Coordinates of C-alpha atoms in Angstrom, one line a residue:
M1 CA -0.2 -0.1 0.2
N2 CA 1.1 3.6 -1.3
K3 CA 1.9 6.1 1.8
T4 CA 1.0 9.4 1.3
Y5 CA 1.8 12.6 3.5
I6 CA -0.6 15.5 3.9
T7 CA -0.5 18.6 5.4
W8 CA -1.5 22.3 5.0
H9 CA 1.0 25.4 3.9
Y10 CA 2.2 26.7 7.9
T11 CA 2.9 30.5 7.6
T12 CA 5.2 30.8 10.4
H13 CA 7.5 28.1 9.1
G14 CA 7.4 27.5 5.7
V15 CA 8.5 24.9 3.3
A16 CA 11.4 24.4 4.9
Y17 CA 9.8 22.8 7.9
L18 CA 7.9 20.4 5.7
K19 CA 11.6 19.1 4.2
H20 CA 12.6 18.8 7.4
I21 CA 9.5 17.0 9.4
L22 CA 10.3 14.4 5.9
S23 CA 13.8 14.8 6.5
C24 CA 13.0 13.3 10.2
F25 CA 11.0 10.3 9.1
Y26 CA 13.8 9.5 6.3
Q27 CA 16.6 9.5 9.3
K28 CA 14.1 7.4 11.8
E29 CA 12.7 4.9 10.1
N30 CA 13.0 2.2 7.1
D31 CA 8.8 2.4 7.2
L32 CA 5.7 3.8 8.8
P33 CA 6.1 3.3 12.7
K34 CA 2.5 1.8 14.6
N35 CA 3.0 5.0 16.5
F36 CA 4.9 8.2 16.2
H37 CA 6.8 10.2 19.2
F38 CA 9.9 11.6 18.1
E39 CA 11.4 14.4 20.1
D40 CA 14.0 16.8 20.4
L41 CA 14.1 17.3 16.5
N42 CA 17.1 19.6 15.2
Q43 CA 16.2 21.4 11.9
M44 CA 19.7 22.4 11.6
E45 CA 20.9 18.8 11.7
L46 CA 17.5 17.4 9.3
N47 CA 18.7 20.4 6.8
T48 CA 21.3 18.4 5.1
I49 CA 19.8 15.0 5.7
F50 CA 18.6 15.0 1.9
D51 CA 22.1 16.3 0.7
N52 CA 23.9 12.7 -0.5
A53 CA 20.6 11.0 0.1
K54 CA 19.2 7.8 -1.9
D55 CA 15.6 6.4 -1.9
Q56 CA 16.7 2.9 -0.3
D57 CA 18.6 4.6 2.7
G58 CA 15.5 5.7 4.6
F59 CA 11.9 5.6 4.3
V60 CA 10.0 7.9 2.0
F61 CA 6.6 8.6 1.3
D62 CA 5.2 7.8 -2.2
K63 CA 3.2 10.8 -2.6
V64 CA 3.6 14.5 -0.4
I65 CA 0.2 16.8 -0.7
Y66 CA 0.7 20.3 -0.3
L67 CA -2.3 22.3 0.6
I68 CA -2.3 26.1 -0.1
T69 CA -4.5 28.6 -1.1
Q70 CA -4.3 32.3 -2.1
Q71 CA -1.2 34.2 -0.9
E72 CA -3.9 37.0 0.3
S73 CA -5.7 34.4 3.0
F74 CA -2.3 33.4 4.5
D75 CA -1.6 37.1 4.7
K76 CA -4.6 37.5 7.1
L77 CA -3.3 35.3 9.6
S78 CA -0.3 36.9 10.3
S79 CA 1.6 40.0 9.5
R80 CA 4.9 38.7 10.4
R81 CA 6.1 38.1 6.6
F82 CA 5.9 41.6 6.7
S83 CA 6.7 43.0 10.2
Y84 CA 9.7 40.3 10.5
K85 CA 11.3 41.3 7.6
K86 CA 14.4 42.4 8.8
N87 CA 15.0 39.6 11.2
I88 CA 17.0 37.6 9.1
V89 CA 19.8 40.9 8.9
H90 CA 20.5 39.5 13.1
D91 CA 20.4 35.8 12.6
D92 CA 23.7 34.6 14.1
T93 CA 24.7 32.2 11.4
I94 CA 24.1 34.6 8.7
K95 CA 26.3 36.6 10.5
I96 CA 29.2 34.4 10.7
Q97 CA 28.7 33.6 7.4
G98 CA 29.2 37.2 6.1
L99 CA 26.1 37.4 5.2
S100 CA 24.4 40.5 6.8
D101 CA 25.3 43.5 4.6
I102 CA 23.8 41.1 1.6
Y103 CA 20.2 40.7 3.3
D104 CA 20.1 44.0 4.7
E105 CA 20.9 45.2 1.4
I106 CA 17.9 42.7 -0.3
T107 CA 15.5 43.4 2.6
S108 CA 15.9 47.3 1.9
N109 CA 14.7 46.9 -1.7
D110 CA 11.2 45.7 -2.3
D111 CA 11.9 45.0 -5.8
L112 CA 14.4 42.4 -5.0
C113 CA 13.0 41.2 -1.8
Y114 CA 11.4 37.4 -1.7
N115 CA 12.2 36.9 -5.6
L116 CA 14.6 34.3 -5.9
S117 CA 15.6 34.7 -9.2
K118 CA 16.4 38.5 -8.8
E119 CA 17.9 37.9 -5.4
L120 CA 20.1 35.0 -6.8
L121 CA 20.7 37.0 -10.0
F122 CA 21.7 40.0 -7.8
V123 CA 24.3 38.2 -5.7
K124 CA 26.3 36.8 -8.4
E125 CA 26.6 40.0 -9.7
K126 CA 27.8 41.7 -6.7
Y127 CA 28.9 38.9 -4.3
P128 CA 29.8 36.3 -6.7
D129 CA 32.0 34.5 -3.8
K130 CA 29.4 34.6 -1.3
L131 CA 26.7 32.7 -3.7
D132 CA 26.9 29.3 -2.7
A133 CA 27.0 30.4 1.3
F134 CA 23.9 32.6 0.1
K135 CA 22.0 29.9 -1.3
K136 CA 22.5 27.5 1.7
S137 CA 21.3 30.2 3.8
I138 CA 17.8 30.6 2.0
W139 CA 16.0 28.3 4.2
R140 CA 16.5 29.9 7.3
N141 CA 14.2 33.0 5.8
I142 CA 12.3 31.0 3.7
Q143 CA 9.0 31.1 5.6
H144 CA 8.6 35.1 4.6
Y145 CA 8.7 34.3 1.0
P146 CA 5.4 34.5 -1.2
I147 CA 4.1 30.7 -1.5
L148 CA 4.8 30.2 -5.1
E149 CA 8.4 31.3 -4.2
Q150 CA 8.8 28.9 -1.6
L151 CA 8.0 26.1 -3.5
K152 CA 10.1 27.0 -6.1
W153 CA 12.8 27.1 -4.0
L154 CA 12.0 23.6 -2.6
K155 CA 11.9 22.3 -5.9
E156 CA 14.6 24.2 -8.0
Y157 CA 17.3 25.0 -5.4
S158 CA 16.9 23.0 -2.3
N159 CA 18.2 19.4 -1.6
F160 CA 14.2 18.0 -1.7
N161 CA 14.6 16.6 -5.0
N162 CA 17.6 14.1 -4.2
I163 CA 14.4 12.5 -2.5
Y164 CA 11.4 13.8 -3.6
K165 CA 11.6 14.7 -7.2
D166 CA 7.8 14.2 -9.1
K167 CA 6.5 13.5 -5.2
L168 CA 4.8 16.5 -4.7
E169 CA 1.8 17.4 -5.1
I170 CA 0.2 20.9 -5.0
V171 CA -3.3 21.4 -4.3
E172 CA -4.7 24.7 -4.4
L173 CA -7.9 25.1 -2.8
D174 CA -10.1 28.7 -3.2
I175 CA -10.5 29.5 0.0
N176 CA -10.7 33.5 1.0
D177 CA -11.2 33.3 4.3
L178 CA -8.9 31.0 7.0
R179 CA -11.1 31.6 9.9
N180 CA -14.2 30.3 8.0
E181 CA -14.3 26.8 9.0
K182 CA -17.1 25.8 7.0
L183 CA -16.3 27.4 4.0
I184 CA -12.7 25.2 4.6
A185 CA -14.6 21.9 5.4
N186 CA -16.5 22.2 1.9
K187 CA -13.2 23.0 0.0
V188 CA -11.6 20.1 1.7
N189 CA -14.1 17.5 1.5
A190 CA -14.9 18.6 -1.9
W191 CA -11.3 17.9 -3.0
L192 CA -11.4 14.7 -0.9
K193 CA -14.1 13.0 -2.6
K194 CA -12.9 13.7 -6.0
D195 CA -9.4 12.2 -4.6
H196 CA -11.3 9.4 -2.4
K197 CA -10.2 6.5 -5.1
K198 CA -6.4 7.2 -4.8
L199 CA -6.3 8.3 -1.0
Q200 CA -8.6 5.1 -0.2
K201 CA -5.8 2.9 -1.6
S202 CA -2.9 4.4 0.5
E203 CA -2.0 4.9 4.0
N204 CA -2.5 8.2 4.9
I205 CA -0.4 10.4 7.4
I206 CA -2.3 14.1 7.9
N207 CA -0.5 16.9 10.1
V208 CA -3.1 18.2 11.3
S209 CA -1.1 21.3 13.2
L210 CA -0.6 23.2 10.6
G211 CA -2.5 25.8 8.3
S212 CA -4.3 27.8 10.8
N213 CA -6.4 27.4 13.9
E214 CA -9.4 26.5 11.8
T215 CA -8.1 24.3 9.6
Q216 CA -7.1 22.0 12.3
V217 CA -10.5 22.1 13.7
V218 CA -11.9 21.2 10.1
W219 CA -9.7 17.7 9.9
H220 CA -11.0 16.7 12.9
I221 CA -14.3 17.4 12.3
L222 CA -14.1 15.7 9.2
S223 CA -12.9 12.4 11.0
Q224 CA -15.8 12.8 13.5
A225 CA -17.9 12.8 10.4
N226 CA -16.3 10.0 8.7
Q227 CA -15.5 11.9 5.6
L228 CA -11.7 10.8 5.4
P229 CA -10.3 7.6 4.0
S230 CA -10.4 4.6 5.8
N231 CA -6.5 4.3 6.1
T232 CA -5.6 7.8 7.7
R233 CA -3.9 8.7 10.8
F234 CA -3.4 12.1 12.4
I235 CA -0.1 13.6 13.8
K236 CA 0.8 16.6 15.0
T237 CA 4.1 18.8 15.1
Y238 CA 5.5 21.8 17.8
D239 CA 8.1 23.6 18.8
D240 CA 9.9 23.3 22.0
K241 CA 9.3 27.0 23.3
S242 CA 11.1 26.6 26.5
D243 CA 14.2 25.8 24.3
K244 CA 16.7 28.6 24.9
K245 CA 19.9 28.0 23.3
E246 CA 18.5 28.4 19.9
K247 CA 16.5 31.9 19.3
R248 CA 15.7 30.6 15.7
F249 CA 14.7 27.3 15.4
K250 CA 13.7 25.6 18.2
P251 CA 13.6 21.8 18.4
F252 CA 10.3 20.3 17.9
S253 CA 8.8 16.9 17.9
I254 CA 6.6 14.6 16.0
K255 CA 3.4 12.8 17.7
E256 CA 0.7 10.6 16.9
I257 CA -2.7 11.9 18.1
P258 CA -6.3 9.9 17.7
I259 CA -8.3 10.6 14.8
N260 CA -10.9 10.7 16.9
L261 CA -9.6 12.9 19.5
I262 CA -13.1 14.6 20.0
T263 CA -14.8 11.3 21.3
N264 CA -11.9 10.7 23.8
I265 CA -12.4 13.8 25.5
G266 CA -13.0 13.3 29.2
E267 CA -16.3 15.3 29.3
D268 CA -17.9 16.6 26.1
F269 CA -17.9 20.6 26.3
N270 CA -21.3 21.0 26.0
L271 CA -22.8 25.1 26.4
Y272 CA -25.3 24.9 23.8
S273 CA -27.2 21.5 24.8
D274 CA -29.5 20.1 22.1
T275 CA -28.8 23.2 19.7
K276 CA -30.6 23.9 16.4
S277 CA -28.1 26.4 15.2
N278 CA -25.0 24.9 13.0
P279 CA -22.4 27.9 14.5
R280 CA -23.1 27.1 17.8
K281 CA -22.6 23.2 17.0
L282 CA -19.5 24.4 15.9
V283 CA -18.3 26.2 18.9
N284 CA -19.1 23.0 21.3
K285 CA -16.8 21.2 18.8
K286 CA -14.0 23.8 18.7
M287 CA -14.2 24.2 22.8
K288 CA -13.8 20.4 22.8
V289 CA -11.0 20.2 20.4
F290 CA -9.1 23.2 22.1
L291 CA -9.5 22.5 25.2
E292 CA -7.4 19.3 25.0
S293 CA -4.3 21.0 22.8
G294 CA -3.5 22.9 26.1
F295 CA -3.1 26.4 24.7
S296 CA -4.7 29.6 25.1
I297 CA -7.8 30.4 23.8
L298 CA -9.2 33.5 22.2
L299 CA -13.3 34.2 22.5
L300 CA -14.8 36.5 20.0
G301 CA -18.2 37.7 20.4
E302 CA -20.7 40.7 20.9
R303 CA -21.0 42.0 24.2
G304 CA -23.8 40.2 26.1
I305 CA -23.4 37.0 24.4
G306 CA -22.1 34.9 27.4
K307 CA -18.3 34.8 26.6
S308 CA -18.1 34.2 30.6
D309 CA -20.3 31.3 30.7
I310 CA -18.0 29.7 28.0
A311 CA -15.2 29.9 30.3
S312 CA -17.0 28.3 33.2
K313 CA -18.4 25.9 31.4
A314 CA -14.7 25.1 30.1
S315 CA -13.7 25.0 33.5
Q316 CA -16.2 22.1 34.2
T317 CA -15.0 20.5 31.3
L318 CA -11.7 20.1 32.2
K319 CA -10.6 16.4 33.3
H320 CA -8.5 17.8 36.2
K321 CA -11.0 20.7 37.5
G322 CA -9.5 23.5 38.8
K323 CA -10.8 26.8 39.6
L324 CA -11.9 29.6 37.4
I325 CA -10.3 33.3 38.5
Q326 CA -11.8 35.7 36.2
A327 CA -10.6 39.5 35.2
N328 CA -11.7 42.4 33.2
C329 CA -9.3 43.9 31.6
A330 CA -10.6 47.4 31.1
S331 CA -10.7 47.4 35.3
F332 CA -7.0 47.9 34.5
N333 CA -7.5 51.6 33.4
D334 CA -4.5 51.3 31.1
D335 CA -2.4 51.3 34.1
D336 CA 0.8 49.3 33.6
N337 CA 1.7 48.6 37.4
K338 CA -1.7 47.9 38.0
A339 CA -2.2 45.3 35.3
E340 CA 1.4 43.6 36.2
S341 CA 0.8 43.7 39.8
E342 CA -2.7 42.0 39.5
L343 CA -2.0 39.7 36.9
F344 CA 1.5 38.6 38.3
G345 CA 1.5 39.7 41.9
Y346 CA 4.1 41.3 43.5
D347 CA 7.0 40.9 46.4
K348 CA 6.9 42.7 49.9
G349 CA 8.2 46.1 49.4
A350 CA 8.1 46.2 45.4
F351 CA 6.4 49.5 45.4
T352 CA 5.1 51.8 48.1
G353 CA 1.2 51.4 48.9
G354 CA 1.5 47.8 48.5
L355 CA 0.8 45.2 50.8
P356 CA 3.3 44.9 53.5
G357 CA 3.6 40.8 52.6
G358 CA 3.1 41.5 49.0
K359 CA 0.4 39.6 46.7
E360 CA -0.3 36.6 45.0
G361 CA -1.0 37.4 41.1
L362 CA -4.0 35.9 39.4
I363 CA -2.1 33.8 36.9
E364 CA -1.0 32.2 40.2
E365 CA -4.2 31.8 41.8
A366 CA -5.7 30.2 38.9
N367 CA -2.9 28.0 38.7
N368 CA -4.2 24.2 37.8
G369 CA -7.1 26.0 36.4
I370 CA -8.0 28.4 34.2
L371 CA -7.7 32.7 34.2
F372 CA -10.1 34.2 31.9
L373 CA -9.0 37.7 31.0
D374 CA -11.9 39.4 29.3
E375 CA -12.0 42.3 27.3
V376 CA -8.1 41.4 26.3
H377 CA -7.8 44.5 23.7
H378 CA -7.7 46.9 27.0
L379 CA -4.5 45.0 28.4
P380 CA -2.0 47.6 28.5
I381 CA 1.3 47.3 25.9
L382 CA 3.9 46.6 28.3
V383 CA 2.1 43.9 30.6
Q384 CA 1.2 42.1 27.1
A385 CA 5.1 42.1 26.1
K386 CA 5.7 40.2 29.7
L387 CA 2.4 38.2 29.5
M388 CA 3.6 37.0 26.0
K389 CA 6.7 35.6 27.4
A390 CA 4.7 33.6 30.0
L391 CA 2.8 32.0 27.4
Q392 CA 5.9 30.2 26.3
T393 CA 5.3 27.4 28.4
D394 CA 8.1 24.2 28.9
E395 CA 7.8 20.9 28.0
H396 CA 5.7 19.8 31.0
N397 CA 3.3 22.7 30.0
K398 CA 4.3 24.9 32.9
M399 CA 4.3 28.9 32.7
S400 CA 7.1 31.0 34.0
I401 CA 6.1 33.9 35.5
R402 CA 7.8 36.8 37.8
K403 CA 6.2 38.4 40.9
M404 CA 7.0 42.3 40.6
G405 CA 10.4 43.2 42.3
D406 CA 11.1 39.3 42.9
S407 CA 13.9 37.8 40.8
K408 CA 13.2 34.2 41.3
E409 CA 10.3 32.8 39.0
I410 CA 7.2 30.7 39.8
K411 CA 6.3 27.8 37.9
V412 CA 2.0 27.6 37.0
V413 CA 0.1 25.3 35.2
C414 CA -3.0 27.6 34.2
R415 CA -5.0 27.5 31.1
L416 CA -5.7 31.4 29.7
I417 CA -8.7 31.7 27.9
F418 CA -8.9 35.8 26.7
A419 CA -12.2 37.2 25.3
T420 CA -12.7 40.7 23.0
N421 CA -15.9 42.4 21.5
K422 CA -13.7 43.8 19.1
T423 CA -13.7 42.0 15.3
I424 CA -10.2 40.2 14.8
Q425 CA -9.5 42.8 12.0
E426 CA -9.9 45.5 15.1
L427 CA -7.9 43.4 17.5
R428 CA -4.6 43.3 15.7
T429 CA -4.3 47.1 15.3
L430 CA -4.7 47.3 19.2
L431 CA -2.7 44.5 20.2
L432 CA 1.5 44.0 20.0
P433 CA 2.1 41.8 16.7
D434 CA 3.8 39.1 18.5
F435 CA 1.3 38.8 21.4
Y436 CA -1.9 39.1 18.9
D437 CA 0.0 36.0 17.0
R438 CA 0.4 34.0 20.7
I439 CA -3.1 34.7 21.3
V440 CA -5.0 33.6 18.2
Q441 CA -3.5 30.1 18.0
H442 CA -7.1 28.9 19.1
V443 CA -10.0 31.4 17.7
V444 CA -13.6 30.6 18.9
N445 CA -15.8 33.1 17.0
I446 CA -19.4 32.9 19.4
P447 CA -22.4 33.6 17.3
P448 CA -24.8 36.5 18.0
L449 CA -28.5 35.7 18.9
R450 CA -29.4 37.0 15.8
E451 CA -27.4 34.5 13.7
T452 CA -29.3 31.8 16.2
K453 CA -32.7 32.4 15.9
E454 CA -33.5 28.7 15.5
D455 CA -32.4 28.7 19.2
R456 CA -34.5 31.7 19.9
M457 CA -37.5 30.5 22.3
K458 CA -35.2 28.2 23.9
D459 CA -32.8 31.0 24.8
W460 CA -35.7 33.1 26.0
S461 CA -37.2 30.2 28.0
N462 CA -33.6 29.7 29.8
V463 CA -33.2 33.7 30.4
W464 CA -36.7 33.5 31.9
K465 CA -36.0 30.6 34.5
N466 CA -32.3 32.1 35.1
L467 CA -34.1 35.2 36.2
R468 CA -36.0 33.2 39.1
L469 CA -38.6 35.6 39.2
P470 CA -40.5 34.8 42.2
G471 CA -43.9 32.6 41.5
K472 CA -43.2 32.9 38.2
P473 CA -40.8 29.7 37.0
Q474 CA -42.0 29.5 33.8
P475 CA -41.9 32.2 31.0
P476 CA -45.7 33.9 30.1
D477 CA -47.8 31.8 27.3
D478 CA -48.1 34.9 25.6
E479 CA -48.1 34.3 21.5
K480 CA -47.7 38.2 20.5
L481 CA -45.0 38.4 22.7
N482 CA -43.2 35.2 21.4
Q483 CA -43.9 36.4 17.7
W484 CA -42.2 39.7 18.7
I485 CA -39.1 38.1 20.2
K486 CA -38.4 36.4 17.2
T487 CA -38.2 39.3 14.8
L488 CA -36.0 41.4 17.3
P489 CA -31.9 41.5 16.1
L490 CA -31.4 41.7 19.8
Y491 CA -28.0 43.8 19.5
G492 CA -28.0 43.5 23.2
N493 CA -28.0 39.5 23.2
Y494 CA -28.8 37.8 26.4
R495 CA -29.1 41.5 27.8
D496 CA -31.8 42.4 25.5
L497 CA -33.8 39.3 26.4
Q498 CA -33.3 40.1 30.1
K499 CA -34.7 43.1 30.0
I500 CA -37.9 42.2 28.1
A501 CA -38.0 39.5 31.2
M502 CA -38.0 42.4 33.4
Y503 CA -40.1 44.5 31.7
Y504 CA -43.0 41.9 31.1
N505 CA -42.4 40.9 35.0
A506 CA -42.7 44.3 36.3
F507 CA -46.0 45.3 34.2
S508 CA -47.6 42.0 35.7
N509 CA -46.7 43.3 39.2
F510 CA -48.3 46.6 38.6
D511 CA -51.9 47.7 40.5
D512 CA -54.7 48.3 38.4
E513 CA -54.2 52.2 39.0
T514 CA -50.3 52.1 37.6
K515 CA -51.5 50.1 34.7
T516 CA -54.1 52.8 34.2
M517 CA -52.1 55.7 34.5
L518 CA -49.4 54.0 32.0
N519 CA -52.6 53.6 29.4
E520 CA -51.3 49.9 28.9
K521 CA -53.7 46.8 29.1
T522 CA -51.5 43.9 28.7
P523 CA -47.6 43.6 29.4
F524 CA -46.7 42.5 26.1
Y525 CA -47.7 46.0 25.1
Y526 CA -45.9 47.9 28.1
T527 CA -42.9 45.7 27.4
K528 CA -42.6 46.3 23.8
Q529 CA -42.9 49.9 24.3
E530 CA -40.0 50.2 27.0
F531 CA -37.8 48.2 25.1
T532 CA -38.5 49.9 21.9
K533 CA -38.1 53.3 23.8
Y534 CA -34.7 52.7 25.9
H535 CA -33.1 49.6 24.4
T536 CA -33.3 49.6 20.5
I537 CA -30.5 50.1 18.8
V538 CA -31.0 51.8 15.5
T539 CA -29.4 49.9 13.3
E540 CA -27.2 52.1 10.9
L541 CA -24.1 51.5 9.3
K542 CA -21.4 53.3 10.7
D543 CA -18.1 54.3 9.9
D544 CA -16.3 52.5 12.5
K545 CA -17.5 49.3 12.3
Y546 CA -15.4 48.7 9.3
N547 CA -12.0 48.4 10.6
F548 CA -9.8 48.2 6.9
N549 CA -6.3 46.8 7.6
T550 CA -3.4 47.2 5.3
N551 CA -3.6 43.3 4.5
Q552 CA -6.6 44.0 2.3
T553 CA -7.1 44.8 -1.1
T554 CA -10.1 47.4 -1.9
K555 CA -12.1 44.2 -3.3
E556 CA -11.9 42.7 -0.2
M557 CA -12.7 45.9 1.6
Q558 CA -15.5 46.5 -0.6
A559 CA -16.9 42.8 -0.1
D560 CA -16.9 43.0 3.4
Y561 CA -18.6 46.1 2.8
L562 CA -21.4 44.6 0.8
F563 CA -21.6 41.3 3.1
E564 CA -22.5 43.7 6.2
L565 CA -25.2 45.8 4.1
Q566 CA -27.1 42.8 3.1
K567 CA -27.2 41.9 6.7
W568 CA -28.1 45.1 7.8
A569 CA -30.6 45.4 5.1
V570 CA -32.2 42.1 5.8
E571 CA -32.5 43.1 9.8
K572 CA -34.1 46.5 9.5
F573 CA -36.6 45.3 7.4
G574 CA -37.6 41.8 8.6
G575 CA -36.5 39.8 5.6
R576 CA -34.8 40.4 2.3
N577 CA -38.2 40.4 0.2
K578 CA -39.1 43.5 2.5
A579 CA -35.7 44.8 1.8
I580 CA -36.1 44.4 -1.8
E581 CA -39.5 46.0 -2.0
H582 CA -38.3 49.0 0.1
F583 CA -35.6 49.9 -2.5
K584 CA -37.7 49.7 -5.5
L585 CA -39.9 51.9 -4.0
L586 CA -36.8 54.2 -4.5
K587 CA -36.3 53.0 -7.9
D588 CA -33.5 50.9 -7.1
T589 CA -32.9 47.6 -9.2
V590 CA -31.5 45.4 -6.1
T591 CA -32.8 41.7 -6.6
E592 CA -32.8 38.4 -4.8
N593 CA -29.6 37.4 -6.6
T594 CA -28.0 40.8 -5.4
F595 CA -28.3 39.5 -1.9
N596 CA -27.0 36.1 -2.9
K597 CA -23.8 37.9 -4.2
W598 CA -23.2 40.2 -1.5
K599 CA -23.6 37.6 1.1
N600 CA -21.5 35.1 -0.9
K601 CA -18.7 37.8 -1.5
Y602 CA -19.2 37.1 -5.1
S603 CA -17.1 40.0 -6.4
L604 CA -14.1 38.0 -4.9
K605 CA -14.9 34.7 -6.8
K606 CA -14.4 37.1 -10.3

């Protein structure tokens, strides 16, 4: 049976990482082992394995399938390709080889930089004695090149072809958003079906840890849905962040993981039990996988959507249940010292006004549990930098923290869950680039209530019951109220439902004289009037809703705007047909097809 290796492109490591993983299999085995667990793998050493290698000297996959999509989609995931441009100049090995000045010239010239042919010609003409050394050094910076240039290097300039010539298959999937799990799942599943016969005859090793957080989740979802070929195994690859010896290339490990990981997790994460909403089902599935990983999690969702409830459920789901410590970063008031002392604690005498014996920080307090940091976009810059270092756990998944005023480190096992009501584009501009990259490892988008209308009446019932109104354990049997609730956009999410419940309950408790003075005969009309008067948000399109960024083309910005416009129109007028009727009165030519194109961002597919 043939052996096939399948992986996504990985923005932070690039194609050299693929070569080094394959080199490990070649060096370690003559056939696929029953279980993978390779540790302390050195990329510097692995880079030379294929120099003088032959097929029969080690294990070689019959086919390597490399999944990619358009460059713009990967650039949205991370800005490192641009912000880390000059890092290669300061690479110790590059300095020793006398290549720093060459790389400085290249990275300062946009016409040269990241164009392999031009770079090599430049070095050949200006620094001919350094050409061989330059060629051998390219792998150290290859992750910053565009994908197609990386593949060109892999196939034409690296030692990859000594072993894998004609064995590499590039599969390009049309995915304009690598944060969209549904889109990724549809595209990957379509490719799997197309190549089903071929893959079914092969033993397939899928590296699920590369690509984006969402591509990782999709592999597990497809496995759970029995959409993968029967002879499939999962592996993950990960760096040892605790190793301080080599700054640029950490030792890494390759480990096999269960293909049915979701069903193997101790207790199901099931915040939305019996939900009919696919976005909520996805939240449940993603949280199951992410909690098992041990890495930090970022929750994205509007105000009032219940992000703290998700953190609470997470603490109950962990096999070794620990306490949940919560903090709102807005309470730090952009004060560096306050934020640092609250999170990391302080030693006695660290600063004037502190407690005489010092104080334990929230991270230490959350040892063996979860620290939930809401409104992370309010976290001061200096504290982001310190927290980023703490997130680099050792081989035992322990964080190293240091109290203010103390020189010794404390080891803590703590799961961090961050939350924000900002969009991912807004968050990118508010956080340090490195801190942003660190906390977006595992992202969960919490859908607003207006996108989960299938569960609306269940949500209403739960809100009513949770308020524990005296003598009223069940929500009222009021058909007009129920029909009205179903039509509301609920921009305040659960808080809006709570207000509706409190208005309704208040009217029920008024005496007859008060009801007469209010000139309202039923609790429904009173509730509707009060809610409309005080709490309905006018759904106008505001400038600050569109936080365009430098990684977007104008075409992508227009597509995003039209997507939001169709959502707004449907919510504003209570459906597409009513929205179309309204615009036709204004002599507009908008149609059902127009709305479909806006919703599906058709302009990006041309």
